[in-house]
Amino acid sequence: MMMAVRKEEYLRLKQELDSKNITLVAVSKTKPVEDILELYHLGQRDFGENYVQELVSKQAQLPKDIRWHFIGHLQSNKVKVIAPFVHLIQSVDSSKLLIEINKQAEKNHRIINVLLQVHIAQEETKFGLDEQELSTLINSDKLNELKNVRVIGLMGMASFTQDEQHVREEFKTLKKLFNQHTQNTNHERWEILSMGMSGDYKIAAEEGSKMVRIGSLLFGERH
Ligand SMILES: *Cc1c(COP(=O)(O)O)cnc(C)c1O
């Protein structure tokens, strides 16, 4: 069966999120460019992808005013292919990666905005920094030397569980870290707290999310 893009759901969700000042990133991984265009024509401009080759291929085929968010695990040696156009890299989880993004941004004469990904879930399979690594990275002098990369907030994924209270606690933890570090006077104020997906965005919104990443609710299940 062909799975159609859920336009009604998109319009409803967009209105709900706009009223709360939350940015919607439509996660289009594994979905064809035709599906992306359907939402584009409804006005959607922020799209998220997890795989470098897929992102590069879609970017080449689609309108140039799309803001591409990279949300998957990123290997340092792949940064150079997305550096010319990527809008926001949400999944930075090491200083090595940060240094490479800075280098490639400089080559492209631009500043690349990034989020640091924090590991808040129980699942070992999920990527991200733990609290200690996060504070070490943020407080390292090295960060100030990187002139072509700008850390503007945090991203995290909650555990995949039906236990709403558990998910809520994980989002609270991320929000707490966000507040702690954004108040640190050594840094510019952070703008973005990216948390919430199809299954848990309502909880994330209640806990202070500024950006949600929604895939299956808009594009249907992935296979
Ligand atoms: C796939 C993915 C999403 C979207 O997931 P859905 O459950 O389909 O909304 C959001 N964030 C990240 C990091 C993802 O990998």
Short mmCIF file of C-alpha atoms and ligand atoms in Angstrom, two decimals:
data_model
loop_
_atom_site.label_atom_id
_atom_site.label_comp_id
_atom_site.label_asym_id
_atom_site.label_seq_id
_atom_site.Cartn_x
_atom_site.Cartn_y
_atom_site.Cartn_z
CA MET A 1 0.00 0.00 0.00
CA MET A 2 1.25 3.50 -0.86
CA MET A 3 1.62 5.59 2.24
CA ALA A 4 0.53 9.15 1.60
CA VAL A 5 1.93 12.18 3.34
CA ARG A 6 -0.44 13.20 6.13
CA LYS A 7 -1.25 16.75 5.09
CA GLU A 8 -4.13 17.25 7.50
CA GLU A 9 -1.99 16.07 10.36
CA TYR A 10 0.79 18.41 9.23
CA LEU A 11 -1.49 21.47 9.22
CA ARG A 12 -2.91 20.57 12.62
CA LEU A 13 0.51 19.94 14.14
CA LYS A 14 2.02 23.08 12.63
CA GLN A 15 -0.72 25.20 14.16
CA GLU A 16 -0.34 23.52 17.54
CA LEU A 17 3.44 24.07 17.55
CA ASP A 18 3.30 27.63 16.20
CA SER A 19 1.01 28.60 19.06
CA LYS A 20 3.72 27.40 21.46
CA ASN A 21 6.64 28.91 19.53
CA ILE A 22 8.13 25.49 18.85
CA THR A 23 9.94 24.89 15.56
CA LEU A 24 8.90 21.82 13.60
CA VAL A 25 11.60 19.82 11.86
CA ALA A 26 10.02 17.28 9.52
CA VAL A 27 12.15 14.14 9.63
CA SER A 28 12.21 12.75 6.11
CA LYS A 29 14.78 9.96 6.37
CA THR A 30 14.07 7.01 4.04
CA LYS A 31 11.21 8.98 2.40
CA PRO A 32 11.29 10.04 -1.28
CA VAL A 33 11.79 13.61 -2.51
CA GLU A 34 8.17 13.68 -3.73
CA ASP A 35 6.98 13.36 -0.12
CA ILE A 36 9.25 16.18 0.98
CA LEU A 37 7.91 18.39 -1.81
CA GLU A 38 4.35 17.84 -0.66
CA LEU A 39 5.12 19.38 2.71
CA TYR A 40 7.34 22.01 1.08
CA HIS A 41 4.37 23.20 -0.94
CA LEU A 42 2.39 23.55 2.28
CA GLY A 43 5.11 25.88 3.53
CA GLN A 44 7.41 23.56 5.47
CA ARG A 45 11.10 24.52 5.16
CA ASP A 46 12.90 22.65 7.97
CA PHE A 47 13.67 19.01 7.20
CA GLY A 48 15.81 16.52 9.10
CA GLU A 49 17.90 13.64 7.78
CA ASN A 50 19.99 10.94 9.46
CA TYR A 51 22.24 9.65 6.69
CA VAL A 52 24.88 11.71 4.92
CA GLN A 53 24.58 10.22 1.43
CA GLU A 54 20.81 10.43 1.49
CA LEU A 55 20.93 14.04 2.62
CA VAL A 56 23.43 15.04 -0.08
CA SER A 57 21.36 13.38 -2.77
CA LYS A 58 18.09 14.99 -1.64
CA GLN A 59 19.64 18.42 -1.22
CA ALA A 60 20.83 18.33 -4.82
CA GLN A 61 17.33 17.54 -6.10
CA LEU A 62 15.22 19.85 -3.94
CA PRO A 63 14.63 23.63 -3.62
CA LYS A 64 17.60 25.52 -2.25
CA ASP A 65 15.68 27.37 0.43
CA ILE A 66 15.11 24.19 2.43
CA ARG A 67 16.86 24.30 5.80
CA TRP A 68 18.51 20.91 6.25
CA HIS A 69 19.05 19.58 9.76
CA PHE A 70 21.44 16.71 10.27
CA ILE A 71 20.16 14.61 13.19
CA GLY A 72 21.93 11.25 12.82
CA HIS A 73 25.26 9.98 14.05
CA LEU A 74 27.94 11.87 12.13
CA GLN A 75 31.40 10.56 11.36
CA SER A 76 34.16 13.16 11.12
CA ASN A 77 35.20 12.07 7.65
CA LYS A 78 31.70 12.80 6.29
CA VAL A 79 31.43 16.38 7.53
CA LYS A 80 32.95 17.87 4.40
CA VAL A 81 30.12 16.78 2.10
CA ILE A 82 27.37 18.48 4.13
CA ALA A 83 29.39 21.52 5.26
CA PRO A 84 28.58 23.64 2.17
CA PHE A 85 24.84 23.72 2.85
CA VAL A 86 23.77 22.18 6.19
CA HIS A 87 21.63 24.52 8.32
CA LEU A 88 22.01 22.90 11.75
CA ILE A 89 23.94 19.82 12.89
CA GLN A 90 21.98 18.58 15.91
CA SER A 91 24.04 15.55 16.79
CA VAL A 92 27.49 16.71 17.87
CA ASP A 93 28.84 14.33 20.49
CA SER A 94 32.61 14.89 20.62
CA SER A 95 35.22 17.63 20.51
CA LYS A 96 36.84 15.83 17.60
CA LEU A 97 33.67 16.27 15.57
CA LEU A 98 33.36 19.90 16.62
CA ILE A 99 36.91 20.61 15.46
CA GLU A 100 36.25 18.97 12.10
CA ILE A 101 33.00 20.93 11.59
CA ASN A 102 34.89 24.13 12.36
CA LYS A 103 37.57 23.24 9.82
CA GLN A 104 35.09 22.44 7.04
CA ALA A 105 32.97 25.51 7.83
CA GLU A 106 36.06 27.68 7.50
CA LYS A 107 36.85 26.14 4.10
CA ASN A 108 33.33 27.04 3.00
CA HIS A 109 33.57 30.58 4.42
CA ARG A 110 30.65 30.08 6.73
CA ILE A 111 29.68 29.58 10.34
CA ILE A 112 27.86 26.35 11.08
CA ASN A 113 25.38 26.21 13.94
CA VAL A 114 25.32 23.02 16.00
CA LEU A 115 23.58 21.43 18.97
CA LEU A 116 25.32 19.13 21.41
CA GLN A 117 23.58 15.78 21.70
CA VAL A 118 23.07 14.60 25.27
CA HIS A 119 22.45 10.98 26.17
CA ILE A 120 19.35 11.11 28.40
CA ALA A 121 17.79 7.72 27.60
CA GLN A 122 18.41 4.40 29.27
CA GLU A 123 19.13 2.62 26.01
CA GLU A 124 22.83 2.07 25.44
CA THR A 125 22.31 2.17 21.70
CA LYS A 126 21.58 5.88 21.66
CA PHE A 127 24.42 8.34 21.07
CA GLY A 128 25.35 11.47 22.93
CA LEU A 129 27.39 13.00 25.71
CA ASP A 130 26.75 12.24 29.36
CA GLU A 131 26.51 15.12 31.85
CA GLN A 132 30.19 15.04 32.70
CA GLU A 133 31.34 14.96 29.08
CA LEU A 134 28.96 17.78 28.27
CA SER A 135 30.33 20.08 30.91
CA THR A 136 33.93 19.21 30.02
CA LEU A 137 33.28 20.04 26.39
CA ILE A 138 31.45 23.28 27.11
CA ASN A 139 34.08 24.49 29.54
CA SER A 140 37.11 23.65 27.45
CA ASP A 141 39.14 26.62 26.20
CA LYS A 142 39.28 24.92 22.86
CA LEU A 143 35.63 25.81 22.20
CA ASN A 144 36.39 29.53 22.17
CA GLU A 145 39.05 29.02 19.52
CA LEU A 146 36.61 27.52 17.07
CA LYS A 147 35.48 30.61 15.20
CA ASN A 148 33.45 28.90 12.49
CA VAL A 149 31.22 26.78 14.64
CA ARG A 150 28.54 28.09 16.99
CA VAL A 151 26.96 25.95 19.70
CA ILE A 152 23.38 27.18 20.06
CA GLY A 153 21.77 24.53 22.25
CA LEU A 154 21.14 20.89 23.08
CA MET A 155 19.41 17.89 21.51
CA GLY A 156 18.28 14.67 23.17
CA MET A 157 16.15 11.58 22.62
CA ALA A 158 14.09 10.06 25.39
CA SER A 159 13.80 6.30 26.00
CA PHE A 160 11.46 4.36 23.76
CA THR A 161 8.90 3.37 26.38
CA GLN A 162 5.20 3.67 27.17
CA ASP A 163 6.09 4.95 30.61
CA GLU A 164 5.21 8.64 30.24
CA GLN A 165 6.55 9.63 33.62
CA HIS A 166 9.90 8.15 32.72
CA VAL A 167 10.04 10.04 29.43
CA ARG A 168 9.06 13.23 31.25
CA GLU A 169 11.89 12.81 33.76
CA GLU A 170 14.40 12.45 30.94
CA PHE A 171 13.16 15.64 29.26
CA LYS A 172 13.31 17.43 32.62
CA THR A 173 16.93 16.36 32.96
CA LEU A 174 17.76 17.78 29.53
CA LYS A 175 15.95 21.03 30.26
CA LYS A 176 17.84 21.35 33.54
CA LEU A 177 21.18 20.94 31.73
CA PHE A 178 20.07 23.48 29.14
CA ASN A 179 19.23 26.02 31.84
CA GLN A 180 22.47 25.41 33.72
CA HIS A 181 24.69 25.93 30.72
CA THR A 182 22.80 28.75 29.06
CA GLN A 183 23.25 30.78 32.21
CA ASN A 184 26.97 30.29 32.09
CA THR A 185 28.24 33.78 31.32
CA ASN A 186 31.12 32.52 29.18
CA HIS A 187 28.70 31.70 26.42
CA GLU A 188 26.14 33.35 24.26
CA ARG A 189 22.63 32.49 25.38
CA TRP A 190 21.46 29.28 23.86
CA GLU A 191 18.42 29.40 21.61
CA ILE A 192 17.46 25.84 20.90
CA LEU A 193 16.41 22.88 23.00
CA SER A 194 15.59 20.12 20.51
CA MET A 195 13.51 17.39 22.13
CA GLY A 196 10.40 15.47 21.16
CA MET A 197 9.51 13.03 18.36
CA SER A 198 6.24 11.59 17.00
CA GLY A 199 5.52 9.56 20.12
CA ASP A 200 6.54 12.00 22.81
CA TYR A 201 6.44 15.55 21.43
CA LYS A 202 3.49 16.58 23.62
CA ILE A 203 5.42 15.71 26.76
CA ALA A 204 8.51 17.45 25.37
CA ALA A 205 6.46 20.58 24.65
CA GLU A 206 5.21 20.60 28.23
CA GLU A 207 8.77 20.31 29.48
CA GLY A 208 10.09 23.29 27.54
CA SER A 209 11.09 22.05 24.10
CA LYS A 210 11.87 24.71 21.49
CA MET A 211 12.21 22.35 18.53
CA VAL A 212 10.64 18.96 17.78
CA ARG A 213 11.76 16.39 15.21
CA ILE A 214 8.78 14.58 13.77
CA GLY A 215 8.91 11.81 11.17
CA SER A 216 6.36 9.01 11.18
CA LEU A 217 3.45 11.19 12.30
CA LEU A 218 3.83 13.19 9.06
CA PHE A 219 5.24 10.71 6.55
CA GLY A 220 3.88 7.42 7.85
CA GLU A 221 5.82 4.51 9.29
CA ARG A 222 9.28 3.75 7.97
CA HIS A 223 10.09 0.29 6.71
C1 LIG B 1 14.11 9.24 13.20
C2 LIG B 1 14.37 10.32 14.19
C3 LIG B 1 13.34 11.20 14.59
C4 LIG B 1 11.90 11.08 14.14
O1 LIG B 1 11.30 9.93 14.67
P1 LIG B 1 9.70 9.67 14.58
O2 LIG B 1 9.43 8.77 15.70
O3 LIG B 1 9.48 9.06 13.24
O4 LIG B 1 9.03 10.99 14.71
C5 LIG B 1 13.67 12.23 15.47
N1 LIG B 1 14.92 12.39 15.94
C6 LIG B 1 15.93 11.58 15.58
C7 LIG B 1 17.29 11.82 16.14
C8 LIG B 1 15.68 10.52 14.71
O5 LIG B 1 16.69 9.68 14.38
#
